[in-house]
Amino acid sequence: MRLSISQITTVTQSFADDLDAYRAAGAAGIGIWETKLGGDSLERFRASGLEAAAAVPAVPSILPLPLMPGPADPAERVETLCAGIERLAPFEPACVLFLTGPGDDRATILDGIRTIAAAGRRHGVRVALEPIQRDFAHYWTVVSSLDEAAALVDEAGADCGLMYDVWHLWREPVDQIERHRDRIAAVHVADWRDPTRNTNDRVLPGDGVVEFGSILEALRWDGLYDLEIFSDPELHDSLWREDPTELARRGMEQTREALSTASA
């Protein structure tokens, strides 16, 4: 079982510090966020020996996101997202993920998916649409399951994979995983706090209510399990208030324990 850490987990650290912390924690990979890249990031990454899991562009969606900055015009957003694909491609990530954004402009979403898929082909990197769980979908997306995401990609007629995020999809039927297993490009891992207080309130595996066993069995995943933690710093027990290096260490320890136990 190979584990990685998505850089949003240690949001306050630099790219270089993330590389050091993740290696020290025993991670095999890093989920790269374009917003953390600097001029020497590719050189540092290649020297680290880490693999690249799912990468996230600075503008990650076709339609605007209420909780993230970025252009209001979808065409400008897609252009910037495609530039992010080009910038991230040299890291050879498992995929570059993207979201639809919320809204009812389906024609714009479909056209955006086609353009993003074409950029992925052009730069030799897989792109993957990520469905977002239903409680907070109005902030992020028009698709909240693998079935919905696959149907949208098929409607677009695009060469595009799917992102599986445990935190978003753990309550969806596992037969959807089996149905779309061959289209899954990367896997994000986090646990669900009960009750969950807002869209940025994840906990480390083993600290929530997710039953990982049936998910792992359905996934049959041999790629990186990428720990991705969003945490609201305004909450007193936010994981983003912790020392990032310690959080990386504890995150790898708990993720390995939770997934190993579930798959035993």
PDB file of C-alpha atoms in Angstrom:
ATOM      1  CA  MET A   1       0.000   0.000   0.000  1.00  0.00           C
ATOM      2  CA  ARG A   2       1.548   3.276  -1.169  1.00  0.00           C
ATOM      3  CA  LEU A   3       0.528   6.545   0.474  1.00  0.00           C
ATOM      4  CA  SER A   4       0.917  10.187  -0.446  1.00  0.00           C
ATOM      5  CA  ILE A   5      -0.127  13.547   0.946  1.00  0.00           C
ATOM      6  CA  SER A   6      -1.976  16.252  -0.961  1.00  0.00           C
ATOM      7  CA  GLN A   7      -0.375  19.628  -0.311  1.00  0.00           C
ATOM      8  CA  ILE A   8      -3.589  21.274   0.880  1.00  0.00           C
ATOM      9  CA  THR A   9      -3.201  19.086   3.997  1.00  0.00           C
ATOM     10  CA  THR A  10      -0.224  21.189   5.087  1.00  0.00           C
ATOM     11  CA  VAL A  11      -1.562  24.393   3.594  1.00  0.00           C
ATOM     12  CA  THR A  12       0.741  26.804   5.440  1.00  0.00           C
ATOM     13  CA  GLN A  13       4.008  25.150   4.370  1.00  0.00           C
ATOM     14  CA  SER A  14       6.123  25.856   1.304  1.00  0.00           C
ATOM     15  CA  PHE A  15       6.613  23.360  -1.500  1.00  0.00           C
ATOM     16  CA  ALA A  16      10.148  22.594  -0.313  1.00  0.00           C
ATOM     17  CA  ASP A  17       9.016  22.097   3.286  1.00  0.00           C
ATOM     18  CA  ASP A  18       6.240  19.789   2.104  1.00  0.00           C
ATOM     19  CA  LEU A  19       8.741  17.597   0.277  1.00  0.00           C
ATOM     20  CA  ASP A  20      10.894  17.322   3.404  1.00  0.00           C
ATOM     21  CA  ALA A  21       7.937  16.672   5.698  1.00  0.00           C
ATOM     22  CA  TYR A  22       6.339  14.062   3.465  1.00  0.00           C
ATOM     23  CA  ARG A  23       9.565  12.111   3.004  1.00  0.00           C
ATOM     24  CA  ALA A  24      10.189  12.201   6.760  1.00  0.00           C
ATOM     25  CA  ALA A  25       6.644  10.929   7.345  1.00  0.00           C
ATOM     26  CA  GLY A  26       7.249   7.941   5.079  1.00  0.00           C
ATOM     27  CA  ALA A  27       5.039   9.046   2.188  1.00  0.00           C
ATOM     28  CA  ALA A  28       5.746   7.665  -1.275  1.00  0.00           C
ATOM     29  CA  GLY A  29       4.201  10.605  -3.077  1.00  0.00           C
ATOM     30  CA  ILE A  30       2.840  14.136  -3.073  1.00  0.00           C
ATOM     31  CA  GLY A  31      -0.386  15.570  -4.429  1.00  0.00           C
ATOM     32  CA  ILE A  32       0.835  18.777  -6.039  1.00  0.00           C
ATOM     33  CA  TRP A  33      -1.119  22.035  -5.844  1.00  0.00           C
ATOM     34  CA  GLU A  34      -0.186  24.551  -8.521  1.00  0.00           C
ATOM     35  CA  THR A  35      -0.594  27.417  -6.043  1.00  0.00           C
ATOM     36  CA  LYS A  36       2.483  26.162  -4.152  1.00  0.00           C
ATOM     37  CA  LEU A  37       4.814  25.924  -7.134  1.00  0.00           C
ATOM     38  CA  GLY A  38       7.902  28.111  -7.385  1.00  0.00           C
ATOM     39  CA  GLY A  39      10.679  28.452  -9.910  1.00  0.00           C
ATOM     40  CA  ASP A  40      12.721  25.553  -8.526  1.00  0.00           C
ATOM     41  CA  SER A  41       9.852  23.223  -7.608  1.00  0.00           C
ATOM     42  CA  LEU A  42      10.316  20.757 -10.461  1.00  0.00           C
ATOM     43  CA  GLU A  43      14.020  20.350  -9.711  1.00  0.00           C
ATOM     44  CA  ARG A  44      13.308  19.877  -5.997  1.00  0.00           C
ATOM     45  CA  PHE A  45      10.525  17.399  -6.754  1.00  0.00           C
ATOM     46  CA  ARG A  46      12.694  15.275  -9.016  1.00  0.00           C
ATOM     47  CA  ALA A  47      15.445  15.205  -6.400  1.00  0.00           C
ATOM     48  CA  SER A  48      12.992  14.144  -3.679  1.00  0.00           C
ATOM     49  CA  GLY A  49      12.263  10.689  -5.076  1.00  0.00           C
ATOM     50  CA  LEU A  50       8.545  11.173  -4.451  1.00  0.00           C
ATOM     51  CA  GLU A  51       5.869  10.288  -7.004  1.00  0.00           C
ATOM     52  CA  ALA A  52       3.180  12.755  -8.029  1.00  0.00           C
ATOM     53  CA  ALA A  53      -0.385  11.797  -7.124  1.00  0.00           C
ATOM     54  CA  ALA A  54      -3.381  13.837  -8.308  1.00  0.00           C
ATOM     55  CA  ALA A  55      -2.425  17.443  -9.080  1.00  0.00           C
ATOM     56  CA  VAL A  56      -4.713  20.449  -8.576  1.00  0.00           C
ATOM     57  CA  PRO A  57      -4.579  23.533 -10.836  1.00  0.00           C
ATOM     58  CA  ALA A  58      -4.776  27.011  -9.320  1.00  0.00           C
ATOM     59  CA  VAL A  59      -8.148  27.545 -11.025  1.00  0.00           C
ATOM     60  CA  PRO A  60      -9.717  24.109 -10.620  1.00  0.00           C
ATOM     61  CA  SER A  61     -13.216  24.504 -12.067  1.00  0.00           C
ATOM     62  CA  ILE A  62     -15.078  25.464 -15.218  1.00  0.00           C
ATOM     63  CA  LEU A  63     -17.738  27.601 -13.518  1.00  0.00           C
ATOM     64  CA  PRO A  64     -16.858  30.017 -10.669  1.00  0.00           C
ATOM     65  CA  LEU A  65     -16.560  28.694  -7.117  1.00  0.00           C
ATOM     66  CA  PRO A  66     -18.200  30.723  -4.316  1.00  0.00           C
ATOM     67  CA  LEU A  67     -15.477  29.817  -1.805  1.00  0.00           C
ATOM     68  CA  MET A  68     -12.376  30.252  -3.982  1.00  0.00           C
ATOM     69  CA  PRO A  69     -10.985  33.256  -5.869  1.00  0.00           C
ATOM     70  CA  GLY A  70     -10.597  33.257  -9.631  1.00  0.00           C
ATOM     71  CA  PRO A  71     -11.979  34.701 -12.859  1.00  0.00           C
ATOM     72  CA  ALA A  72     -15.749  35.037 -13.205  1.00  0.00           C
ATOM     73  CA  ASP A  73     -15.755  34.260 -16.923  1.00  0.00           C
ATOM     74  CA  PRO A  74     -15.865  30.478 -17.616  1.00  0.00           C
ATOM     75  CA  ALA A  75     -13.836  30.845 -20.821  1.00  0.00           C
ATOM     76  CA  GLU A  76     -11.062  32.597 -18.914  1.00  0.00           C
ATOM     77  CA  ARG A  77     -11.260  29.974 -16.190  1.00  0.00           C
ATOM     78  CA  VAL A  78     -10.879  27.120 -18.674  1.00  0.00           C
ATOM     79  CA  GLU A  79      -7.976  28.873 -20.360  1.00  0.00           C
ATOM     80  CA  THR A  80      -6.241  29.292 -16.988  1.00  0.00           C
ATOM     81  CA  LEU A  81      -7.031  25.704 -16.011  1.00  0.00           C
ATOM     82  CA  CYS A  82      -5.477  24.452 -19.259  1.00  0.00           C
ATOM     83  CA  ALA A  83      -2.390  26.571 -18.581  1.00  0.00           C
ATOM     84  CA  GLY A  84      -2.242  24.844 -15.201  1.00  0.00           C
ATOM     85  CA  ILE A  85      -2.307  21.454 -16.920  1.00  0.00           C
ATOM     86  CA  GLU A  86       0.675  22.528 -19.002  1.00  0.00           C
ATOM     87  CA  ARG A  87       2.533  23.733 -15.911  1.00  0.00           C
ATOM     88  CA  LEU A  88       1.791  20.566 -13.930  1.00  0.00           C
ATOM     89  CA  ALA A  89       2.458  18.056 -16.721  1.00  0.00           C
ATOM     90  CA  PRO A  90       6.284  17.922 -16.241  1.00  0.00           C
ATOM     91  CA  PHE A  91       5.684  16.540 -12.720  1.00  0.00           C
ATOM     92  CA  GLU A  92       3.984  13.527 -14.383  1.00  0.00           C
ATOM     93  CA  PRO A  93       1.062  13.402 -11.934  1.00  0.00           C
ATOM     94  CA  ALA A  94      -1.378  10.512 -11.846  1.00  0.00           C
ATOM     95  CA  CYS A  95      -3.858  13.052 -13.180  1.00  0.00           C
ATOM     96  CA  VAL A  96      -4.788  16.713 -13.070  1.00  0.00           C
ATOM     97  CA  LEU A  97      -8.206  16.909 -11.476  1.00  0.00           C
ATOM     98  CA  PHE A  98     -10.906  19.490 -12.106  1.00  0.00           C
ATOM     99  CA  LEU A  99     -14.445  20.351 -10.990  1.00  0.00           C
ATOM    100  CA  THR A 100     -17.450  21.579 -12.925  1.00  0.00           C
ATOM    101  CA  GLY A 101     -18.285  24.346 -10.462  1.00  0.00           C
ATOM    102  CA  PRO A 102     -21.938  24.937  -9.470  1.00  0.00           C
ATOM    103  CA  GLY A 103     -24.544  26.253 -11.873  1.00  0.00           C
ATOM    104  CA  ASP A 104     -26.969  25.307 -14.612  1.00  0.00           C
ATOM    105  CA  ASP A 105     -24.936  26.293 -17.680  1.00  0.00           C
ATOM    106  CA  ARG A 106     -24.587  22.735 -18.951  1.00  0.00           C
ATOM    107  CA  ALA A 107     -23.445  23.719 -22.441  1.00  0.00           C
ATOM    108  CA  THR A 108     -20.517  25.666 -20.984  1.00  0.00           C
ATOM    109  CA  ILE A 109     -19.625  22.757 -18.700  1.00  0.00           C
ATOM    110  CA  LEU A 110     -19.650  20.262 -21.578  1.00  0.00           C
ATOM    111  CA  ASP A 111     -17.550  22.512 -23.774  1.00  0.00           C
ATOM    112  CA  GLY A 112     -15.139  23.073 -20.886  1.00  0.00           C
ATOM    113  CA  ILE A 113     -14.722  19.331 -20.330  1.00  0.00           C
ATOM    114  CA  ARG A 114     -13.868  18.852 -24.009  1.00  0.00           C
ATOM    115  CA  THR A 115     -11.306  21.664 -23.931  1.00  0.00           C
ATOM    116  CA  ILE A 116      -9.712  20.388 -20.711  1.00  0.00           C
ATOM    117  CA  ALA A 117      -9.516  16.834 -22.087  1.00  0.00           C
ATOM    118  CA  ALA A 118      -7.866  18.147 -25.255  1.00  0.00           C
ATOM    119  CA  ALA A 119      -5.299  20.026 -23.148  1.00  0.00           C
ATOM    120  CA  GLY A 120      -4.546  16.835 -21.242  1.00  0.00           C
ATOM    121  CA  ARG A 121      -3.914  14.943 -24.483  1.00  0.00           C
ATOM    122  CA  ARG A 122      -1.779  17.785 -25.811  1.00  0.00           C
ATOM    123  CA  HIS A 123       0.458  17.813 -22.746  1.00  0.00           C
ATOM    124  CA  GLY A 124       0.519  14.063 -22.161  1.00  0.00           C
ATOM    125  CA  VAL A 125      -1.247  14.024 -18.802  1.00  0.00           C
ATOM    126  CA  ARG A 126      -4.530  12.415 -17.782  1.00  0.00           C
ATOM    127  CA  VAL A 127      -7.303  14.717 -16.589  1.00  0.00           C
ATOM    128  CA  ALA A 128     -10.044  13.616 -14.208  1.00  0.00           C
ATOM    129  CA  LEU A 129     -13.400  15.063 -13.194  1.00  0.00           C
ATOM    130  CA  GLU A 130     -14.037  14.994  -9.444  1.00  0.00           C
ATOM    131  CA  PRO A 131     -17.592  14.557  -8.108  1.00  0.00           C
ATOM    132  CA  ILE A 132     -18.320  16.337  -4.813  1.00  0.00           C
ATOM    133  CA  GLN A 133     -20.583  14.986  -2.064  1.00  0.00           C
ATOM    134  CA  ARG A 134     -24.147  16.213  -1.996  1.00  0.00           C
ATOM    135  CA  ASP A 135     -24.240  18.170   1.283  1.00  0.00           C
ATOM    136  CA  PHE A 136     -21.922  20.850  -0.093  1.00  0.00           C
ATOM    137  CA  ALA A 137     -22.311  20.346  -3.836  1.00  0.00           C
ATOM    138  CA  HIS A 138     -23.847  23.815  -4.237  1.00  0.00           C
ATOM    139  CA  TYR A 139     -20.406  25.270  -3.542  1.00  0.00           C
ATOM    140  CA  TRP A 140     -18.497  23.105  -6.002  1.00  0.00           C
ATOM    141  CA  THR A 141     -20.248  20.994  -8.622  1.00  0.00           C
ATOM    142  CA  VAL A 142     -23.173  19.648 -10.636  1.00  0.00           C
ATOM    143  CA  VAL A 143     -22.110  15.985 -10.142  1.00  0.00           C
ATOM    144  CA  SER A 144     -22.072  14.142  -6.824  1.00  0.00           C
ATOM    145  CA  SER A 145     -21.424  10.510  -7.739  1.00  0.00           C
ATOM    146  CA  LEU A 146     -19.300   8.438 -10.080  1.00  0.00           C
ATOM    147  CA  ASP A 147     -22.426   7.626 -12.104  1.00  0.00           C
ATOM    148  CA  GLU A 148     -23.236  11.317 -12.570  1.00  0.00           C
ATOM    149  CA  ALA A 149     -19.651  12.253 -13.392  1.00  0.00           C
ATOM    150  CA  ALA A 150     -19.278   9.413 -15.898  1.00  0.00           C
ATOM    151  CA  ALA A 151     -22.557  10.345 -17.591  1.00  0.00           C
ATOM    152  CA  LEU A 152     -21.433  13.976 -17.915  1.00  0.00           C
ATOM    153  CA  VAL A 153     -18.073  12.985 -19.392  1.00  0.00           C
ATOM    154  CA  ASP A 154     -19.813  10.623 -21.816  1.00  0.00           C
ATOM    155  CA  GLU A 155     -22.219  13.379 -22.815  1.00  0.00           C
ATOM    156  CA  ALA A 156     -19.210  15.586 -23.566  1.00  0.00           C
ATOM    157  CA  GLY A 157     -17.610  12.791 -25.569  1.00  0.00           C
ATOM    158  CA  ALA A 158     -14.319  13.551 -23.837  1.00  0.00           C
ATOM    159  CA  ASP A 159     -11.267  11.442 -23.010  1.00  0.00           C
ATOM    160  CA  CYS A 160     -11.446  12.117 -19.300  1.00  0.00           C
ATOM    161  CA  GLY A 161     -10.992  10.001 -16.186  1.00  0.00           C
ATOM    162  CA  LEU A 162     -12.760  10.189 -12.844  1.00  0.00           C
ATOM    163  CA  MET A 163     -11.430  11.158  -9.418  1.00  0.00           C
ATOM    164  CA  TYR A 164     -12.514   9.067  -6.419  1.00  0.00           C
ATOM    165  CA  ASP A 165     -12.479  10.922  -3.105  1.00  0.00           C
ATOM    166  CA  VAL A 166     -13.478   8.854  -0.074  1.00  0.00           C
ATOM    167  CA  TRP A 167     -14.698  11.911   1.866  1.00  0.00           C
ATOM    168  CA  HIS A 168     -17.025  12.883  -0.939  1.00  0.00           C
ATOM    169  CA  LEU A 169     -18.291   9.486  -2.055  1.00  0.00           C
ATOM    170  CA  TRP A 170     -18.226   7.150   0.956  1.00  0.00           C
ATOM    171  CA  ARG A 171     -22.028   7.180   1.229  1.00  0.00           C
ATOM    172  CA  GLU A 172     -22.571   6.371  -2.459  1.00  0.00           C
ATOM    173  CA  PRO A 173     -23.223   2.714  -3.414  1.00  0.00           C
ATOM    174  CA  VAL A 174     -19.996   0.766  -3.874  1.00  0.00           C
ATOM    175  CA  ASP A 175     -21.339  -0.817  -7.055  1.00  0.00           C
ATOM    176  CA  GLN A 176     -20.640   2.542  -8.688  1.00  0.00           C
ATOM    177  CA  ILE A 177     -16.959   1.999  -7.909  1.00  0.00           C
ATOM    178  CA  GLU A 178     -17.109  -1.437  -9.518  1.00  0.00           C
ATOM    179  CA  ARG A 179     -18.936  -0.021 -12.540  1.00  0.00           C
ATOM    180  CA  HIS A 180     -16.409   2.753 -13.157  1.00  0.00           C
ATOM    181  CA  ARG A 181     -13.247   1.256 -11.667  1.00  0.00           C
ATOM    182  CA  ASP A 182     -11.332   1.365 -14.939  1.00  0.00           C
ATOM    183  CA  ARG A 183     -12.003   5.101 -15.281  1.00  0.00           C
ATOM    184  CA  ILE A 184     -10.685   6.084 -11.840  1.00  0.00           C
ATOM    185  CA  ALA A 185      -7.442   8.023 -12.237  1.00  0.00           C
ATOM    186  CA  ALA A 186      -6.572   8.792  -8.591  1.00  0.00           C
ATOM    187  CA  VAL A 187      -7.862   8.325  -5.042  1.00  0.00           C
ATOM    188  CA  HIS A 188      -8.127  10.883  -2.237  1.00  0.00           C
ATOM    189  CA  VAL A 189      -8.500   9.719   1.364  1.00  0.00           C
ATOM    190  CA  ALA A 190      -9.915  11.416   4.462  1.00  0.00           C
ATOM    191  CA  ASP A 191     -12.457  10.519   7.134  1.00  0.00           C
ATOM    192  CA  TRP A 192     -15.900  12.021   7.824  1.00  0.00           C
ATOM    193  CA  ARG A 193     -16.452  13.798  11.128  1.00  0.00           C
ATOM    194  CA  ASP A 194     -19.906  13.144  12.605  1.00  0.00           C
ATOM    195  CA  PRO A 195     -21.376  15.692  12.757  1.00  0.00           C
ATOM    196  CA  THR A 196     -19.500  17.522  10.017  1.00  0.00           C
ATOM    197  CA  ARG A 197     -19.635  21.263  10.634  1.00  0.00           C
ATOM    198  CA  ASN A 198     -18.853  22.682   7.177  1.00  0.00           C
ATOM    199  CA  THR A 199     -17.290  21.886   3.812  1.00  0.00           C
ATOM    200  CA  ASN A 200     -13.764  22.155   5.303  1.00  0.00           C
ATOM    201  CA  ASP A 201     -14.048  19.833   8.292  1.00  0.00           C
ATOM    202  CA  ARG A 202     -12.279  16.586   7.451  1.00  0.00           C
ATOM    203  CA  VAL A 203     -10.492  14.334   9.926  1.00  0.00           C
ATOM    204  CA  LEU A 204      -7.692  11.811   9.579  1.00  0.00           C
ATOM    205  CA  PRO A 205      -8.563   8.212   8.703  1.00  0.00           C
ATOM    206  CA  GLY A 206      -9.660   6.370  11.811  1.00  0.00           C
ATOM    207  CA  ASP A 207     -11.007   9.505  13.518  1.00  0.00           C
ATOM    208  CA  GLY A 208     -14.363   9.504  11.714  1.00  0.00           C
ATOM    209  CA  VAL A 209     -17.200   7.209  10.690  1.00  0.00           C
ATOM    210  CA  VAL A 210     -16.136   5.944   7.261  1.00  0.00           C
ATOM    211  CA  GLU A 211     -16.043   2.170   6.864  1.00  0.00           C
ATOM    212  CA  PHE A 212     -13.126   1.754   4.473  1.00  0.00           C
ATOM    213  CA  GLY A 213     -13.309  -2.017   3.956  1.00  0.00           C
ATOM    214  CA  SER A 214     -15.986  -2.245   1.274  1.00  0.00           C
ATOM    215  CA  ILE A 215     -14.567   0.813  -0.517  1.00  0.00           C
ATOM    216  CA  LEU A 216     -11.068  -0.666  -0.708  1.00  0.00           C
ATOM    217  CA  GLU A 217     -12.442  -4.012  -1.845  1.00  0.00           C
ATOM    218  CA  ALA A 218     -14.398  -2.353  -4.652  1.00  0.00           C
ATOM    219  CA  LEU A 219     -11.530  -0.062  -5.700  1.00  0.00           C
ATOM    220  CA  ARG A 220      -8.804  -2.725  -5.932  1.00  0.00           C
ATOM    221  CA  TRP A 221      -6.499   0.267  -6.149  1.00  0.00           C
ATOM    222  CA  ASP A 222      -2.770  -0.196  -6.711  1.00  0.00           C
ATOM    223  CA  GLY A 223      -1.878   3.488  -7.054  1.00  0.00           C
ATOM    224  CA  LEU A 224      -1.205   6.113  -4.402  1.00  0.00           C
ATOM    225  CA  TYR A 225      -3.758   6.659  -1.660  1.00  0.00           C
ATOM    226  CA  ASP A 226      -3.496  10.428  -1.360  1.00  0.00           C
ATOM    227  CA  LEU A 227      -4.367  11.930   2.026  1.00  0.00           C
ATOM    228  CA  GLU A 228      -6.239  15.194   1.438  1.00  0.00           C
ATOM    229  CA  ILE A 229      -7.314  17.251   4.443  1.00  0.00           C
ATOM    230  CA  PHE A 230      -9.313  20.461   4.301  1.00  0.00           C
ATOM    231  CA  SER A 231      -9.812  21.968   7.745  1.00  0.00           C
ATOM    232  CA  ASP A 232     -11.389  25.246   8.819  1.00  0.00           C
ATOM    233  CA  PRO A 233      -8.758  27.209  10.808  1.00  0.00           C
ATOM    234  CA  GLU A 234     -11.516  29.152  12.574  1.00  0.00           C
ATOM    235  CA  LEU A 235     -12.544  25.960  14.396  1.00  0.00           C
ATOM    236  CA  HIS A 236     -10.696  25.397  17.668  1.00  0.00           C
ATOM    237  CA  ASP A 237      -9.767  21.799  16.791  1.00  0.00           C
ATOM    238  CA  SER A 238      -8.841  22.438  13.166  1.00  0.00           C
ATOM    239  CA  LEU A 239      -6.095  20.184  11.818  1.00  0.00           C
ATOM    240  CA  TRP A 240      -4.718  23.216   9.988  1.00  0.00           C
ATOM    241  CA  ARG A 241      -3.820  24.681  13.400  1.00  0.00           C
ATOM    242  CA  GLU A 242      -1.398  21.811  14.052  1.00  0.00           C
ATOM    243  CA  ASP A 243       2.298  21.772  13.231  1.00  0.00           C
ATOM    244  CA  PRO A 244       2.361  20.720   9.541  1.00  0.00           C
ATOM    245  CA  THR A 245       5.303  18.340   9.909  1.00  0.00           C
ATOM    246  CA  GLU A 246       3.637  16.584  12.823  1.00  0.00           C
ATOM    247  CA  LEU A 247       0.338  16.460  10.957  1.00  0.00           C
ATOM    248  CA  ALA A 248       2.070  14.811   7.987  1.00  0.00           C
ATOM    249  CA  ARG A 249       3.659  12.216  10.280  1.00  0.00           C
ATOM    250  CA  ARG A 250       0.439  11.471  12.129  1.00  0.00           C
ATOM    251  CA  GLY A 251      -1.547  11.513   8.898  1.00  0.00           C
ATOM    252  CA  MET A 252       0.632   8.830   7.322  1.00  0.00           C
ATOM    253  CA  GLU A 253       0.566   6.730  10.475  1.00  0.00           C
ATOM    254  CA  GLN A 254      -3.216   6.826  10.816  1.00  0.00           C
ATOM    255  CA  THR A 255      -3.901   6.393   7.106  1.00  0.00           C
ATOM    256  CA  ARG A 256      -1.676   3.332   6.932  1.00  0.00           C
ATOM    257  CA  GLU A 257      -3.292   1.855  10.038  1.00  0.00           C
ATOM    258  CA  ALA A 258      -6.879   2.551   8.939  1.00  0.00           C
ATOM    259  CA  LEU A 259      -6.447   1.219   5.408  1.00  0.00           C
ATOM    260  CA  SER A 260      -4.357  -1.792   6.409  1.00  0.00           C
ATOM    261  CA  THR A 261      -6.858  -2.785   9.071  1.00  0.00           C
ATOM    262  CA  ALA A 262      -9.782  -2.331   6.704  1.00  0.00           C
ATOM    263  CA  SER A 263      -8.198  -4.464   3.984  1.00  0.00           C
ATOM    264  CA  ALA A 264      -6.996  -7.235   6.295  1.00  0.00           C
TER     265      ALA A 264
END
